């Protein structure tokens, strides 16, 4: 949950250093969108009290485009993104095409140095 990390770019560089060539990494975060603000902060923290107030800072959320750029600069190429949504009726999380609130990114590190040059 990269929105809780003080230096997302540094964190991603550390992830890249720990990922073997040809390996993969998965990162989750909350999109910096108004819908995410309404659900992850207003609803989850203040209305439903699922999380302590102040758990999330909207300015710390990343857009999908920002995360792709940060990962690219850390030599990780995003291969796939998916949203994930919570169903309060079933108490389950599921993958979704909707990345407007919660989303995950699957990225890979090049198998060799030449692959980072294109």
mmCIF file of C-alpha atoms in Angstrom:
data_model
loop_
_atom_site.group_PDB
_atom_site.id
_atom_site.type_symbol
_atom_site.label_atom_id
_atom_site.label_comp_id
_atom_site.label_asym_id
_atom_site.label_seq_id
_atom_site.Cartn_x
_atom_site.Cartn_y
_atom_site.Cartn_z
ATOM 1 C CA UNK A 1 0.000 0.000 0.000
ATOM 2 C CA UNK A 2 2.272 2.632 -1.392
ATOM 3 C CA UNK A 3 0.089 5.544 -0.232
ATOM 4 C CA UNK A 4 1.525 5.001 3.271
ATOM 5 C CA UNK A 5 5.154 5.280 2.115
ATOM 6 C CA UNK A 6 6.955 8.602 2.594
ATOM 7 C CA UNK A 7 8.974 8.304 -0.640
ATOM 8 C CA UNK A 8 7.104 6.285 -3.300
ATOM 9 C CA UNK A 9 9.888 6.696 -5.880
ATOM 10 C CA UNK A 10 12.553 5.514 -3.438
ATOM 11 C CA UNK A 11 10.312 2.644 -2.343
ATOM 12 C CA UNK A 12 9.858 1.520 -5.957
ATOM 13 C CA UNK A 13 13.608 1.718 -6.574
ATOM 14 C CA UNK A 14 14.109 -0.516 -3.531
ATOM 15 C CA UNK A 15 11.499 -2.938 -4.865
ATOM 16 C CA UNK A 16 13.301 -2.996 -8.190
ATOM 17 C CA UNK A 17 16.625 -3.709 -6.488
ATOM 18 C CA UNK A 18 15.016 -6.627 -4.640
ATOM 19 C CA UNK A 19 13.316 -8.015 -7.762
ATOM 20 C CA UNK A 20 15.377 -10.519 -9.719
ATOM 21 C CA UNK A 21 15.861 -9.880 -13.449
ATOM 22 C CA UNK A 22 12.799 -11.242 -15.216
ATOM 23 C CA UNK A 23 10.886 -11.187 -11.922
ATOM 24 C CA UNK A 24 7.621 -9.498 -11.056
ATOM 25 C CA UNK A 25 6.313 -7.223 -8.346
ATOM 26 C CA UNK A 26 2.794 -6.207 -7.358
ATOM 27 C CA UNK A 27 1.892 -2.846 -5.832
ATOM 28 C CA UNK A 28 -1.455 -1.679 -4.560
ATOM 29 C CA UNK A 29 -2.644 1.832 -3.865
ATOM 30 C CA UNK A 30 -5.617 4.144 -3.872
ATOM 31 C CA UNK A 31 -6.263 6.359 -6.881
ATOM 32 C CA UNK A 32 -6.142 10.116 -6.290
ATOM 33 C CA UNK A 33 -9.679 10.657 -7.543
ATOM 34 C CA UNK A 34 -12.727 12.314 -6.031
ATOM 35 C CA UNK A 35 -14.462 8.937 -5.877
ATOM 36 C CA UNK A 36 -11.542 7.541 -3.881
ATOM 37 C CA UNK A 37 -11.651 10.531 -1.534
ATOM 38 C CA UNK A 38 -15.355 9.953 -0.958
ATOM 39 C CA UNK A 39 -15.025 6.215 -0.323
ATOM 40 C CA UNK A 40 -11.569 5.680 1.204
ATOM 41 C CA UNK A 41 -11.553 8.736 3.437
ATOM 42 C CA UNK A 42 -15.040 10.129 3.985
ATOM 43 C CA UNK A 43 -16.945 6.831 4.052
ATOM 44 C CA UNK A 44 -14.333 4.405 5.453
ATOM 45 C CA UNK A 45 -12.853 6.731 8.068
ATOM 46 C CA UNK A 46 -15.596 9.189 9.043
ATOM 47 C CA UNK A 47 -18.951 7.574 8.271
ATOM 48 C CA UNK A 48 -18.395 3.827 8.689
ATOM 49 C CA UNK A 49 -15.434 4.058 11.101
ATOM 50 C CA UNK A 50 -13.734 1.088 9.425
ATOM 51 C CA UNK A 51 -10.397 2.880 9.805
ATOM 52 C CA UNK A 52 -9.113 5.443 12.298
ATOM 53 C CA UNK A 53 -9.624 9.044 11.184
ATOM 54 C CA UNK A 54 -6.517 10.343 9.447
ATOM 55 C CA UNK A 55 -5.363 6.931 8.192
ATOM 56 C CA UNK A 56 -5.275 8.233 4.625
ATOM 57 C CA UNK A 57 -4.110 11.516 3.130
ATOM 58 C CA UNK A 58 -5.641 12.231 -0.268
ATOM 59 C CA UNK A 59 -2.457 13.970 -1.401
ATOM 60 C CA UNK A 60 -0.551 10.700 -0.847
ATOM 61 C CA UNK A 61 -2.738 8.742 -3.254
ATOM 62 C CA UNK A 62 -1.292 8.106 -6.722
ATOM 63 C CA UNK A 63 -3.049 8.102 -10.058
ATOM 64 C CA UNK A 64 -2.453 5.042 -12.255
ATOM 65 C CA UNK A 65 -0.404 7.206 -14.617
ATOM 66 C CA UNK A 66 1.821 8.448 -11.790
ATOM 67 C CA UNK A 67 2.435 4.913 -10.546
ATOM 68 C CA UNK A 68 3.361 3.724 -14.058
ATOM 69 C CA UNK A 69 5.871 6.584 -14.373
ATOM 70 C CA UNK A 70 7.404 5.977 -10.934
ATOM 71 C CA UNK A 71 7.772 2.270 -11.692
ATOM 72 C CA UNK A 72 9.216 2.933 -15.159
ATOM 73 C CA UNK A 73 11.870 5.176 -13.597
ATOM 74 C CA UNK A 74 12.686 2.271 -11.267
ATOM 75 C CA UNK A 75 13.145 -0.080 -14.269
ATOM 76 C CA UNK A 76 9.848 -1.881 -13.731
ATOM 77 C CA UNK A 77 7.379 -2.093 -16.607
ATOM 78 C CA UNK A 78 3.701 -2.303 -15.709
ATOM 79 C CA UNK A 79 2.162 -5.249 -17.529
ATOM 80 C CA UNK A 80 -1.321 -5.186 -16.073
ATOM 81 C CA UNK A 81 -3.558 -3.143 -13.798
ATOM 82 C CA UNK A 82 -6.776 -4.069 -12.094
ATOM 83 C CA UNK A 83 -9.121 -2.486 -9.643
ATOM 84 C CA UNK A 84 -10.386 -4.233 -6.594
ATOM 85 C CA UNK A 85 -13.686 -3.598 -4.909
ATOM 86 C CA UNK A 86 -15.203 -4.524 -1.580
ATOM 87 C CA UNK A 87 -18.698 -5.935 -1.365
ATOM 88 C CA UNK A 88 -20.072 -5.077 2.093
ATOM 89 C CA UNK A 89 -22.921 -7.583 1.668
ATOM 90 C CA UNK A 90 -20.601 -10.560 1.223
ATOM 91 C CA UNK A 91 -17.586 -9.137 3.086
ATOM 92 C CA UNK A 92 -15.362 -10.058 0.135
ATOM 93 C CA UNK A 93 -12.934 -8.249 -2.124
ATOM 94 C CA UNK A 94 -12.843 -8.994 -5.840
ATOM 95 C CA UNK A 95 -10.888 -7.874 -8.884
ATOM 96 C CA UNK A 96 -12.541 -5.368 -11.170
ATOM 97 C CA UNK A 97 -11.914 -3.317 -14.302
ATOM 98 C CA UNK A 98 -12.702 -0.213 -12.206
ATOM 99 C CA UNK A 99 -9.435 1.431 -11.082
ATOM 100 C CA UNK A 100 -11.087 4.630 -9.873
ATOM 101 C CA UNK A 101 -10.595 3.809 -6.168
ATOM 102 C CA UNK A 102 -8.386 0.829 -5.229
ATOM 103 C CA UNK A 103 -6.047 -0.663 -7.785
ATOM 104 C CA UNK A 104 -3.085 -2.970 -8.139
ATOM 105 C CA UNK A 105 -0.311 -2.996 -10.700
ATOM 106 C CA UNK A 106 1.731 -5.974 -11.845
ATOM 107 C CA UNK A 107 5.144 -4.961 -13.094
ATOM 108 C CA UNK A 108 8.137 -6.867 -14.371
ATOM 109 C CA UNK A 109 11.825 -6.161 -14.281
ATOM 110 C CA UNK A 110 13.704 -6.763 -17.543
ATOM 111 C CA UNK A 111 15.504 -10.109 -17.787
ATOM 112 C CA UNK A 112 18.633 -8.343 -18.972
ATOM 113 C CA UNK A 113 20.032 -4.839 -19.229
ATOM 114 C CA UNK A 114 19.277 -4.443 -22.959
ATOM 115 C CA UNK A 115 15.532 -4.620 -22.308
ATOM 116 C CA UNK A 116 15.607 -1.361 -20.292
ATOM 117 C CA UNK A 117 16.805 0.637 -23.294
ATOM 118 C CA UNK A 118 13.641 0.614 -25.416
#
